[in-house]
PDB file of C-alpha atoms in Angstrom:
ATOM      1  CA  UNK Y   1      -2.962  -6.023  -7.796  1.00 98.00           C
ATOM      2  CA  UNK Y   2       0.594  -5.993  -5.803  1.00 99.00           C
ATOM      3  CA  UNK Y   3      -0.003  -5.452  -1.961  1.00 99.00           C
ATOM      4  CA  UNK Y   4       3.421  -3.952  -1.114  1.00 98.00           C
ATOM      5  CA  UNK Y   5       3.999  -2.277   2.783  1.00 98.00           C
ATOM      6  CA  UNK Y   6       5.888   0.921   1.972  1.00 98.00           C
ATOM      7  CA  UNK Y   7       7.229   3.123  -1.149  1.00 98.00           C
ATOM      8  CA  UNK Y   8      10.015   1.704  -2.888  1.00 98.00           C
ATOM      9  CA  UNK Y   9       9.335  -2.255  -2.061  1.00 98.00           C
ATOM     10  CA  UNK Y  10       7.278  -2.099  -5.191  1.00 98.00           C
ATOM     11  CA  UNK Y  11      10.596  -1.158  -7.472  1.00 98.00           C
ATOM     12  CA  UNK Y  12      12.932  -3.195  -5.607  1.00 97.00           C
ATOM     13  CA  UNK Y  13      11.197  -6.617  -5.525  1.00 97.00           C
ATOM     14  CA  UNK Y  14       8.406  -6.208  -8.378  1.00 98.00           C
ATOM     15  CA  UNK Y  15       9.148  -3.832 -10.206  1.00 98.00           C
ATOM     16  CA  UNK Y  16       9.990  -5.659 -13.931  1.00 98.00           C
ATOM     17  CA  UNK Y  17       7.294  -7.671 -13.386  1.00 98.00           C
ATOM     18  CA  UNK Y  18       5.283  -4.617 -12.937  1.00 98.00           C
ATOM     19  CA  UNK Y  19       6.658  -2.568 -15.943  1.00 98.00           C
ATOM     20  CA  UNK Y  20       6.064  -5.696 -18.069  1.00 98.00           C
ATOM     21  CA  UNK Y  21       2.111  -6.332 -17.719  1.00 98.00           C
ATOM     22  CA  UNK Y  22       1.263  -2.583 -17.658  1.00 98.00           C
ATOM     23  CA  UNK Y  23       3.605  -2.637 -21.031  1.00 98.00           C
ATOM     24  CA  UNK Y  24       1.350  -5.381 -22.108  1.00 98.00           C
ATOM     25  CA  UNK Y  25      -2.215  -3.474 -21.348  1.00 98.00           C
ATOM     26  CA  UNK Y  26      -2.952  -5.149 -18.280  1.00 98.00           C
ATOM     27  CA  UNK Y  27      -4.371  -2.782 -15.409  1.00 98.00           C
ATOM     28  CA  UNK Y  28      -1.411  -2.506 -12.693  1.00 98.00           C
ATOM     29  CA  UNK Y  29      -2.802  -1.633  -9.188  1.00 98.00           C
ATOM     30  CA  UNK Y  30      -0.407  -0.830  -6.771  1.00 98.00           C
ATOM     31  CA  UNK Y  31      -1.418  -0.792  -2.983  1.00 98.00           C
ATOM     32  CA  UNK Y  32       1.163   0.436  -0.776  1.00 98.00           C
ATOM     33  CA  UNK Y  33      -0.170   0.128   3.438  1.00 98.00           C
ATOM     34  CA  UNK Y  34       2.281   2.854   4.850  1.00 98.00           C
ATOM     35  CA  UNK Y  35       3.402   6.258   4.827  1.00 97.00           C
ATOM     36  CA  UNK Y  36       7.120   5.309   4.717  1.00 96.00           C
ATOM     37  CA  UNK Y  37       7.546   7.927   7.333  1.00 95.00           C
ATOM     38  CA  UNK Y  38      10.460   5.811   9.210  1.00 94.00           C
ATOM     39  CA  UNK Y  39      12.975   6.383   6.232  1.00 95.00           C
ATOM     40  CA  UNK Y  40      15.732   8.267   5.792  1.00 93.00           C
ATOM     41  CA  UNK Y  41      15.007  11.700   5.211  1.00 93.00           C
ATOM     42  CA  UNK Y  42      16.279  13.589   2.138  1.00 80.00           C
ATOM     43  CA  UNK Y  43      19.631  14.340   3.952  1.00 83.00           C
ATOM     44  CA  UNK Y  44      20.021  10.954   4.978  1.00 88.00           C
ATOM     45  CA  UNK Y  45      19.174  11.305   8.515  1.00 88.00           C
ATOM     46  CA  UNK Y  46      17.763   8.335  10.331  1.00 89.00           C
ATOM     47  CA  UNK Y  47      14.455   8.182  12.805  1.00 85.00           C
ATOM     48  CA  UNK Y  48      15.177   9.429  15.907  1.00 81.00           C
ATOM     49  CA  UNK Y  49      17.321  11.917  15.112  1.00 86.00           C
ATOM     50  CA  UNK Y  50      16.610  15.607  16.156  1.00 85.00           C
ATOM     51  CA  UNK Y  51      16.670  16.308  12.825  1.00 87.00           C
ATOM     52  CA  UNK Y  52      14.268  13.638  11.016  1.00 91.00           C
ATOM     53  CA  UNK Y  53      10.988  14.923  10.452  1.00 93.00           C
ATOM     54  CA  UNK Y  54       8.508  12.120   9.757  1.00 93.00           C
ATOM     55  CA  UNK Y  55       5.821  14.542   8.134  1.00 95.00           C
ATOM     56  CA  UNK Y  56       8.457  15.603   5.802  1.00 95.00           C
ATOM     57  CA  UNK Y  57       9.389  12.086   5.275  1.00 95.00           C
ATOM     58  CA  UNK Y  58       6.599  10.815   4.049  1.00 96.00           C
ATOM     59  CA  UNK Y  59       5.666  13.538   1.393  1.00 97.00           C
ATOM     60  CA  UNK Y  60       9.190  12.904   0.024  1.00 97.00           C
ATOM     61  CA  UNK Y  61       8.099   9.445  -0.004  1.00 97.00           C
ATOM     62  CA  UNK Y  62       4.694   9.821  -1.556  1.00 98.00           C
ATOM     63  CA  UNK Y  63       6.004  12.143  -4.666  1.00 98.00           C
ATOM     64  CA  UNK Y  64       9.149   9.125  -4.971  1.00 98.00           C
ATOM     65  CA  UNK Y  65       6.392   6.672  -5.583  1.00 98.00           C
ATOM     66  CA  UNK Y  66       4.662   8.522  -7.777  1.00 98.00           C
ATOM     67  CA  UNK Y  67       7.702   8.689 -10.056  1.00 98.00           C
ATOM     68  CA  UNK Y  68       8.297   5.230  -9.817  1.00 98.00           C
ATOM     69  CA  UNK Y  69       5.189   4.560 -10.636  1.00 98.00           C
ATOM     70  CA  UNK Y  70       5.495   6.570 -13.995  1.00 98.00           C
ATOM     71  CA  UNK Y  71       8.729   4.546 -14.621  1.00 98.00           C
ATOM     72  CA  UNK Y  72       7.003   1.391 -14.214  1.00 98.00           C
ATOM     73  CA  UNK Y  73       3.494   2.442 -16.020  1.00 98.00           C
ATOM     74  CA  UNK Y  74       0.965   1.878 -13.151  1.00 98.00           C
ATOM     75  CA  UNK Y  75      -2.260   2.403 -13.679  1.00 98.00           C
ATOM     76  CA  UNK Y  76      -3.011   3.021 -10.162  1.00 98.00           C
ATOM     77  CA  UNK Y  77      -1.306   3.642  -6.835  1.00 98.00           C
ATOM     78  CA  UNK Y  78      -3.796   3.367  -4.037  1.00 98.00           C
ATOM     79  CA  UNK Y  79      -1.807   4.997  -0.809  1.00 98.00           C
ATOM     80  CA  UNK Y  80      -3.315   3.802   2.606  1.00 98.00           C
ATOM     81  CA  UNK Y  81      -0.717   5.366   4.521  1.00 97.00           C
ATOM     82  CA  UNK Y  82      -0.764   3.453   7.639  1.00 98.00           C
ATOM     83  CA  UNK Y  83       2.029   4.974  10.136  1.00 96.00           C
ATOM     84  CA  UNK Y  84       5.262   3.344   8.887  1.00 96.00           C
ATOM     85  CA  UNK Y  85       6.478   0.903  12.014  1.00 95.00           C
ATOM     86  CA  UNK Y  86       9.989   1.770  11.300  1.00 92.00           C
ATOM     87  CA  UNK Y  87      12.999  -0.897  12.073  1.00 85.00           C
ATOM     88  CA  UNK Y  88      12.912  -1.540  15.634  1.00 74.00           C
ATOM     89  CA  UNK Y  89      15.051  -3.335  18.361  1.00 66.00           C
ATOM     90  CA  UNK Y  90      11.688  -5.238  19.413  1.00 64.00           C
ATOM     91  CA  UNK Y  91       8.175  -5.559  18.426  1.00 66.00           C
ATOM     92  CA  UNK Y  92       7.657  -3.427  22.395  1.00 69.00           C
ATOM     93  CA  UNK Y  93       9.630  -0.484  20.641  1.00 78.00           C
ATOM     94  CA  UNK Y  94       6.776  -0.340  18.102  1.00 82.00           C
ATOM     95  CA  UNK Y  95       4.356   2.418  18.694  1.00 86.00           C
ATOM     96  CA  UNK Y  96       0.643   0.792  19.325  1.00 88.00           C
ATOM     97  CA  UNK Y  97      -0.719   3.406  16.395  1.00 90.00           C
ATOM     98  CA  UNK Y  98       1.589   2.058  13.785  1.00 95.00           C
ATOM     99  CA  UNK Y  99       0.375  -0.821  10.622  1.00 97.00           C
ATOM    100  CA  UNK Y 100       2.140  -3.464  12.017  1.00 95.00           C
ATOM    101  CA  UNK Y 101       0.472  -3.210  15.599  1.00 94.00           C
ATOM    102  CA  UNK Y 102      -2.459  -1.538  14.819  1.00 94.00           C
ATOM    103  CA  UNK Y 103      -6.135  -2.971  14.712  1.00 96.00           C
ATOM    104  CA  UNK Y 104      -6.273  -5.277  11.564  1.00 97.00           C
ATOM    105  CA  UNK Y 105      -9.455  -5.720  11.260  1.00 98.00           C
ATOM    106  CA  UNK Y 106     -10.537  -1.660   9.557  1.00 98.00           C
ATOM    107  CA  UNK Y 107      -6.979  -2.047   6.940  1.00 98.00           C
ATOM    108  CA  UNK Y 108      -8.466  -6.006   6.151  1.00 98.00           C
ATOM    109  CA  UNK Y 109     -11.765  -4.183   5.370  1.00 98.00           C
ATOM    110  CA  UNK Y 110      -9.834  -1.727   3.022  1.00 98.00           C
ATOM    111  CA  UNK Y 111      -8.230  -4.224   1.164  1.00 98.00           C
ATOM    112  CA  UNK Y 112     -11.421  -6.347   0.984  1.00 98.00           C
ATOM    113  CA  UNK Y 113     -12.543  -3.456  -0.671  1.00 98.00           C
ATOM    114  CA  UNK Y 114      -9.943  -2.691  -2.700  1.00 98.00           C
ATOM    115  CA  UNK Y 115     -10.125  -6.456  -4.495  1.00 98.00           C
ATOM    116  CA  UNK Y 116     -13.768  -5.863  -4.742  1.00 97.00           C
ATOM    117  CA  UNK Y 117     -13.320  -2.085  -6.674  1.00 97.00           C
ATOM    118  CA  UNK Y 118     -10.264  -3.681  -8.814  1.00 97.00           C
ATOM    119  CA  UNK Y 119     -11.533  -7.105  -9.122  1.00 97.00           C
ATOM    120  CA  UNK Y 120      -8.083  -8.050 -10.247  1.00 98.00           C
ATOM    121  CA  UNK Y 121      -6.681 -11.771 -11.715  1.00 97.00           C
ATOM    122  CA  UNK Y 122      -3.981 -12.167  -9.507  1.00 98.00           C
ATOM    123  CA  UNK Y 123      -3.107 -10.626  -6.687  1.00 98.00           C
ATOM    124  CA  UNK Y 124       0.744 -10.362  -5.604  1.00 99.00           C
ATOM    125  CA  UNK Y 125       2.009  -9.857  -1.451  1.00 98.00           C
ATOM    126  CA  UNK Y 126       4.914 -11.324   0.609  1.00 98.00           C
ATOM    127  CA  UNK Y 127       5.280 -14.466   1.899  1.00 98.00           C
ATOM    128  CA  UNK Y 128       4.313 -15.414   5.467  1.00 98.00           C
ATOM    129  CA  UNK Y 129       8.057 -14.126   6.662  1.00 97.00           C
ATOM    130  CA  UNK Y 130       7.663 -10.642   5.189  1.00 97.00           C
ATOM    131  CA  UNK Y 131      10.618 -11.535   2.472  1.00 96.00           C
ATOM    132  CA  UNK Y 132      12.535  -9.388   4.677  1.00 93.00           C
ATOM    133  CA  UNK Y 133      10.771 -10.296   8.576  1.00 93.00           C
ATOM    134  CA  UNK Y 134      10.117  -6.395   8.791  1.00 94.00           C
ATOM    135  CA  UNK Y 135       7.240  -5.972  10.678  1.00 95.00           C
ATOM    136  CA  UNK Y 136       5.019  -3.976   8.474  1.00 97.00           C
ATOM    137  CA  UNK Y 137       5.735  -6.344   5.646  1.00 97.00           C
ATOM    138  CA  UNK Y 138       5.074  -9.735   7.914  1.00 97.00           C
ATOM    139  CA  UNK Y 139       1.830  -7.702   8.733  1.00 98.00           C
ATOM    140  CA  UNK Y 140       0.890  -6.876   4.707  1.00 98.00           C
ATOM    141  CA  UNK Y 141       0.878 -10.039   4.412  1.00 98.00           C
ATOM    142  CA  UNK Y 142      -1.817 -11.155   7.360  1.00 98.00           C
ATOM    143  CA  UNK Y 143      -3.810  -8.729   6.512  1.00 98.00           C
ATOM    144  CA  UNK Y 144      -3.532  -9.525   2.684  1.00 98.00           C
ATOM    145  CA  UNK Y 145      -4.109 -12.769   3.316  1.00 98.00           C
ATOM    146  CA  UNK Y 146      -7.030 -12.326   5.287  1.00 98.00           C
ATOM    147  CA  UNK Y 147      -8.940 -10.219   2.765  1.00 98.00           C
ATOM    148  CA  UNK Y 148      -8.237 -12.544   0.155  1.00 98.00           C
ATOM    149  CA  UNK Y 149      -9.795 -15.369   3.132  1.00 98.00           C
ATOM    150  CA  UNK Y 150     -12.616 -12.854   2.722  1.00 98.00           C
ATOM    151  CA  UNK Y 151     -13.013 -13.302  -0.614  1.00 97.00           C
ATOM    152  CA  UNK Y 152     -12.608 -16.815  -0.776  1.00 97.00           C
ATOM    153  CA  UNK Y 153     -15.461 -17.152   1.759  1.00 97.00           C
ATOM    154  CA  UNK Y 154     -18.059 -15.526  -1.018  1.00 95.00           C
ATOM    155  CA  UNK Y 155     -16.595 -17.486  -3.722  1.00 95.00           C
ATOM    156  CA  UNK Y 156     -14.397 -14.910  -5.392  1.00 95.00           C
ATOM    157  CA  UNK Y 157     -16.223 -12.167  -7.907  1.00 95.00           C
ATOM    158  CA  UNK Y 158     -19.428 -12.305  -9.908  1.00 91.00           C
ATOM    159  CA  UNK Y 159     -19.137 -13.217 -13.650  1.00 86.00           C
ATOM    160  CA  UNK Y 160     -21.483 -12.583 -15.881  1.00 75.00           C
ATOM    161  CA  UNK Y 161     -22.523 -15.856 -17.424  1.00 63.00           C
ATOM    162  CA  UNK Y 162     -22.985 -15.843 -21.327  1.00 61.00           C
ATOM    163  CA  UNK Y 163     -26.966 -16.322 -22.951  1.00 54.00           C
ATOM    164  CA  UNK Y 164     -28.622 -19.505 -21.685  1.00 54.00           C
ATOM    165  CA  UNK Y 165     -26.101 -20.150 -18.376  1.00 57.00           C
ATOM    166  CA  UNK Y 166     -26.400 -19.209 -14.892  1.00 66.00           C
ATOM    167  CA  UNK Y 167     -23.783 -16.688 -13.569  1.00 74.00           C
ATOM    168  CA  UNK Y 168     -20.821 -17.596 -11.980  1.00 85.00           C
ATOM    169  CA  UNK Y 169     -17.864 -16.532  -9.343  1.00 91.00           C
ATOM    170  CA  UNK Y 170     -14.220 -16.610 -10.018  1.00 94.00           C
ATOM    171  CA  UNK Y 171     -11.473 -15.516  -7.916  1.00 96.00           C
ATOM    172  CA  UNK Y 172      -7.841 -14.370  -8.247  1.00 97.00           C
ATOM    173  CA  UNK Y 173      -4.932 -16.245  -8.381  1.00 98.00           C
ATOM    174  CA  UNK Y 174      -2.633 -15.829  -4.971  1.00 98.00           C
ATOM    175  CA  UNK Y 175       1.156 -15.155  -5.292  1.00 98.00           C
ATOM    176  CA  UNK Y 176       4.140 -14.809  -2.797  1.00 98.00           C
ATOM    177  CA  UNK Y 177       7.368 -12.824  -4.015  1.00 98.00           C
ATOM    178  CA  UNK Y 178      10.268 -14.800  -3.859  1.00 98.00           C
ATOM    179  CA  UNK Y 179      14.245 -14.728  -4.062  1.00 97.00           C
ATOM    180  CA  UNK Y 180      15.716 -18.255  -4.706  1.00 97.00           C
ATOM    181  CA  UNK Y 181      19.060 -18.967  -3.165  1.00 97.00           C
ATOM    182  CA  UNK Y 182      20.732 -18.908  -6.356  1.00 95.00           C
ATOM    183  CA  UNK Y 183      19.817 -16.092  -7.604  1.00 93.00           C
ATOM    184  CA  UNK Y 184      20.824 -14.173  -4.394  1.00 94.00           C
ATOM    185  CA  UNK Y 185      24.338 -15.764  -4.785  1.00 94.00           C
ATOM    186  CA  UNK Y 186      24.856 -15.049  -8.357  1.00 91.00           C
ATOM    187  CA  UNK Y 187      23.991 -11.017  -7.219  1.00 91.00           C
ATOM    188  CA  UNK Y 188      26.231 -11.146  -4.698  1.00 92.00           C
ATOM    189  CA  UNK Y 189      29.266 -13.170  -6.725  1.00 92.00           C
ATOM    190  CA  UNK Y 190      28.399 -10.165  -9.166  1.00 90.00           C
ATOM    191  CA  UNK Y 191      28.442  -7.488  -6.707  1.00 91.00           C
ATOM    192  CA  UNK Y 192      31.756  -8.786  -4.634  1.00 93.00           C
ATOM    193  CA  UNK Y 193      33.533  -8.683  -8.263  1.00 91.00           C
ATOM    194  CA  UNK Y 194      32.678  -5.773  -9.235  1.00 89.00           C
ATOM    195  CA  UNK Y 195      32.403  -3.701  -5.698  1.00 90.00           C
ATOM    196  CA  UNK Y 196      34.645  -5.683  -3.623  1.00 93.00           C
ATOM    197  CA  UNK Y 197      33.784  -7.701  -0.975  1.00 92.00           C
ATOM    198  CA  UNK Y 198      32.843  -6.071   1.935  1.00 92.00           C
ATOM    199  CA  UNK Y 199      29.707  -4.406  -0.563  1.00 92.00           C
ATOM    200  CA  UNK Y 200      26.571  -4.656   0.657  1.00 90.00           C
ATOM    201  CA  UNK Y 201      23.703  -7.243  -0.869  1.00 91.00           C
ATOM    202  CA  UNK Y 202      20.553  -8.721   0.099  1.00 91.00           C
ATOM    203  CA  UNK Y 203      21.448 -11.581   3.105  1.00 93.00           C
ATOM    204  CA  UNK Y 204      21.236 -14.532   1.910  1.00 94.00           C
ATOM    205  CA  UNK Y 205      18.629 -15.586   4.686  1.00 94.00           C
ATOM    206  CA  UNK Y 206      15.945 -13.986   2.430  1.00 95.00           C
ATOM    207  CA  UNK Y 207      16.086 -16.846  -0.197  1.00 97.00           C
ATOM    208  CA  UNK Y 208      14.269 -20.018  -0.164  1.00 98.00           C
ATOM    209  CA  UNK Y 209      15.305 -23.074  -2.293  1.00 97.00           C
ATOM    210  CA  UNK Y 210      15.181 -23.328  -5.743  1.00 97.00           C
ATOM    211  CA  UNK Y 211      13.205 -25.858  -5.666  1.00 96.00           C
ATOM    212  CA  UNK Y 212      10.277 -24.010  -4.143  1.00 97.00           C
ATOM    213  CA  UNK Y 213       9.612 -21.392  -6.414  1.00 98.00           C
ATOM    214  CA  UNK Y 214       6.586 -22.216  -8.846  1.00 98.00           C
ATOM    215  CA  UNK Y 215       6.932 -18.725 -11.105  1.00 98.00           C
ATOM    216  CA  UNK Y 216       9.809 -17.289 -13.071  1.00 98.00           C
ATOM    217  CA  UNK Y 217       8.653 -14.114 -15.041  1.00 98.00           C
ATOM    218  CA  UNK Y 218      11.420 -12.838 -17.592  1.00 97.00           C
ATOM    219  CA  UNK Y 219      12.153  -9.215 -17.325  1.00 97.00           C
ATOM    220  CA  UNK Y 220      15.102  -8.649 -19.552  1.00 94.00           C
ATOM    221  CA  UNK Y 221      12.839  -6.656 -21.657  1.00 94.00           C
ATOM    222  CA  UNK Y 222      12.037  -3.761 -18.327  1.00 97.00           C
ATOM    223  CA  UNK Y 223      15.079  -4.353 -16.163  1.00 96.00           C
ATOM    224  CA  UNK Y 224      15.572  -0.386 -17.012  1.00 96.00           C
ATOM    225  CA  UNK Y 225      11.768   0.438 -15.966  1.00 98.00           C
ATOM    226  CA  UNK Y 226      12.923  -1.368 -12.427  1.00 98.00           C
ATOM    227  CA  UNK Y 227      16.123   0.454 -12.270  1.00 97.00           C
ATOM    228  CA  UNK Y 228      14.387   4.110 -13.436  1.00 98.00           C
ATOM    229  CA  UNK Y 229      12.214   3.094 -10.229  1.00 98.00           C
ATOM    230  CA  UNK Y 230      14.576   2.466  -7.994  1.00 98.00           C
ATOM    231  CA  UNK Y 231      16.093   5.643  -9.033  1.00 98.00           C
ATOM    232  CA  UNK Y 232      12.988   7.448  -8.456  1.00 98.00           C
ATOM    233  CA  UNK Y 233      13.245   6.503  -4.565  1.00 98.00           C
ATOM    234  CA  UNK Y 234      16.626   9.061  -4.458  1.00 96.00           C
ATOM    235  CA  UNK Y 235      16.431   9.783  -0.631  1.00 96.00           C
ATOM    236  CA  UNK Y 236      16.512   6.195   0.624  1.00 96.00           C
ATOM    237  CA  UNK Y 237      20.085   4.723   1.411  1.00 94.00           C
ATOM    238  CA  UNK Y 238      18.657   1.217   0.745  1.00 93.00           C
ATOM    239  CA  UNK Y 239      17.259   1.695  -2.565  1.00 95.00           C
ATOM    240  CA  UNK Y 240      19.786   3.596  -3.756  1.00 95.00           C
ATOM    241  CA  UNK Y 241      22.452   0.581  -2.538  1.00 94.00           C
ATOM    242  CA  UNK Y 242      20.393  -1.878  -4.560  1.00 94.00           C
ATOM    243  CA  UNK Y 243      20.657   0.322  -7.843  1.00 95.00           C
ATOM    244  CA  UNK Y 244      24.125   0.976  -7.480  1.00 94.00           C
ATOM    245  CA  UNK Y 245      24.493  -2.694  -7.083  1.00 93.00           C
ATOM    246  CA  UNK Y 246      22.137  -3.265  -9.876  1.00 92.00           C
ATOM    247  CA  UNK Y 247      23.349  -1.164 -12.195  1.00 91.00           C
ATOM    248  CA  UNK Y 248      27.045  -1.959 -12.056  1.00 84.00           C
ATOM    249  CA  UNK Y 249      26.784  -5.437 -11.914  1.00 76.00           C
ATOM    250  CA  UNK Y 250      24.218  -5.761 -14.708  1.00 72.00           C
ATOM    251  CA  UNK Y 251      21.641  -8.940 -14.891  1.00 73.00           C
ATOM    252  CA  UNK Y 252      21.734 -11.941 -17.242  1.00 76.00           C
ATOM    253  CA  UNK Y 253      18.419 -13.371 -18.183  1.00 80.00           C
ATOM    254  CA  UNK Y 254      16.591 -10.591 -15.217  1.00 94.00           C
ATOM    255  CA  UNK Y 255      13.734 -12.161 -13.587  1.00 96.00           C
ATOM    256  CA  UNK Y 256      11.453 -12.069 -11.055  1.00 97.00           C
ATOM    257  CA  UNK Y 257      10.567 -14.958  -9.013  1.00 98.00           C
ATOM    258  CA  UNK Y 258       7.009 -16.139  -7.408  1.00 98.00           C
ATOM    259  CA  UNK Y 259       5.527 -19.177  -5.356  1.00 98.00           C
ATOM    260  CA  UNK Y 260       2.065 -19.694  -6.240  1.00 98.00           C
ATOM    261  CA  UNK Y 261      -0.224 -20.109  -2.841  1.00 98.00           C
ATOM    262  CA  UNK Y 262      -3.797 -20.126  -4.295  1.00 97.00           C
ATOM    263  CA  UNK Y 263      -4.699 -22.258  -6.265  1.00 97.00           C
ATOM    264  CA  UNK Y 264      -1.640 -24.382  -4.599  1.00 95.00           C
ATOM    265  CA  UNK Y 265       1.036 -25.662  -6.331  1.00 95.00           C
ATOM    266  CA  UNK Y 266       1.015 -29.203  -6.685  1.00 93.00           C
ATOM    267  CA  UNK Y 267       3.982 -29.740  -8.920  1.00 90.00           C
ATOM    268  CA  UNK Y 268       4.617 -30.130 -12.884  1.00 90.00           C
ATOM    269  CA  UNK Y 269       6.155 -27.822 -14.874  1.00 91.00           C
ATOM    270  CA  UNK Y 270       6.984 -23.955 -13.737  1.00 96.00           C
ATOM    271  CA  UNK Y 271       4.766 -21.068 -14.681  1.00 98.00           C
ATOM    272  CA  UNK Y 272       6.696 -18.163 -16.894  1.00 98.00           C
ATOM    273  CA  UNK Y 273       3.622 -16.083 -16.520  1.00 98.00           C
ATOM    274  CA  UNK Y 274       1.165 -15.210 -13.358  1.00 98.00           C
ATOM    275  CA  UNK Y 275      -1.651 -14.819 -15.923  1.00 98.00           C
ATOM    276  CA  UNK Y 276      -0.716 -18.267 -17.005  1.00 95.00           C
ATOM    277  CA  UNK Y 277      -4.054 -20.378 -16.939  1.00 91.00           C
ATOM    278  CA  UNK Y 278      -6.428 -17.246 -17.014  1.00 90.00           C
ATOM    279  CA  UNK Y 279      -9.063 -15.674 -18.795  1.00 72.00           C
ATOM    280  CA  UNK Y 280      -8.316 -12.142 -18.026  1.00 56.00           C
ATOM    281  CA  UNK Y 281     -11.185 -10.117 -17.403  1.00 47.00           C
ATOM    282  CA  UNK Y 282     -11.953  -6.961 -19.737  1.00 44.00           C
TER     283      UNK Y 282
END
């Protein structure tokens, strides 16, 4: 289960890793918390503009995830559709009704929920700073986090124990998406070459240190599932700046990068696979 905060994060930061499991028979749930209304609409208009019709937005938005999700080989996007927050000055610009300022505590009961229906072996979200610091994706993960608190408070799931044993609990391994530094730099050395070098790539700011990432999951075998979804998300300026960037400048050895927060990583050698360790359930 991947906890993502609006359509098109789950191409642009998951999306391989995505492609690969469902590939591999492994259920692929999708959450995605908001409406994405705070995009660019299909003209490329921004929010506030006379023009920009939110409604609109969003059902652009919802049949682009859809398709992405065919690219990728979900096997189920669950749309909560939360009013997108948008990209404001300051959190006071916010309106009170939207995810990231909203009351937590009826979306922390939905995700409870969700893990409950899904039951899932590892659950994916952002780290603590939202990967990006955008509000709604800062707030996915609070709210992520504090189902999964929920969870952990009961033990995890009931398993069935086998003849002769008593029945037992088991719950989900935690991850945080990740960019190291060095992979951010090799994009942008790539993009800068290719594009020149005022082109546009992810700030730098977004990485953490090498060092610090726990799970490296090979994608070479999907990076064209991730770029199909990217595609799929045609009326956004940002996804579409990450494909061209993407598919210009090519990958070698594509991955997708993880830190491990539950169980916690206490050091050793790094995991190639976030099923690595588990007995996945049927």
């Amino acid at each position: 289960m991947v906890v993502h905060a609006h359509p098109d994060d789950e191409a642009s930061q998951t999306g391989g890793t995505l492609a690969r499991y469902a590939a591999a028979g492994v259920r692929t749930v999708l959450v995605t918390c908001t409406d994405g209304a705070q995009g660019d609409a299909a003209d490329g208009l921004k929010p506030g503009h006379h023009h920009h019709r939110p409604a609109e937005v969003a059902e652009r938005r919802a049949h682009e995830l859809t398709m992405s999700g065919v690219a990728l080989g979900l096997s189920r996007i669950v749309r909560l559709d939360h009013a997108d927050s948008g990209l404001p000055a300051s959190p006071d610009d916010v309106d009170p009704r939207a995810f990231s300022r909203a009351d937590g505590e009826p979306i922390v009961r939905q995700l409870e929920a969700l893990m409950h229906e899904y039951q899932p072996d590892v659950v994916v979200t952002y780290p603590p700073n939202g990967l990006s610091y955008h509000p709604d994706h800062v707030r996915t993960h609070e709210l992520t986090m504090a189902a999964f608190a929920r969870l952990r408070a009961v033990g995890g799931f009931p398993v069935r124990g086998e003849a002769g044993t008593r029945p037992g609990r088991r719950l989900p391994k935690l991850y945080y998406i990740a960019l190291s530094v060095s992979r951010l730099r090799a994009v942008r050395t790539r993009a800068e070459a290719s594009l020149g070098s005022d082109v546009w790539t992810p700030p730098l700011e977004m990485g953490i240190d090498d060092d610090d990432v726990t799970t490296t999951v090979d994608i070479s075998g999907f990076w064209h599932h991730k770029l199909r979804a990217l595609a799929a998300h045609a009326s956004q300026s940002d996804a579409q700046a990450l494909l061209r960037i993407l598919s210009l400048t090519g990958q070698e050895n594509p991955v997708e990068e993880y830190v491990r927060a539950d169980p916690p990583w206490t050091g050793g050698e790094r995991e190639s696979d976030l099923f690595q360790g588990v007995v996945r359930a049927s």
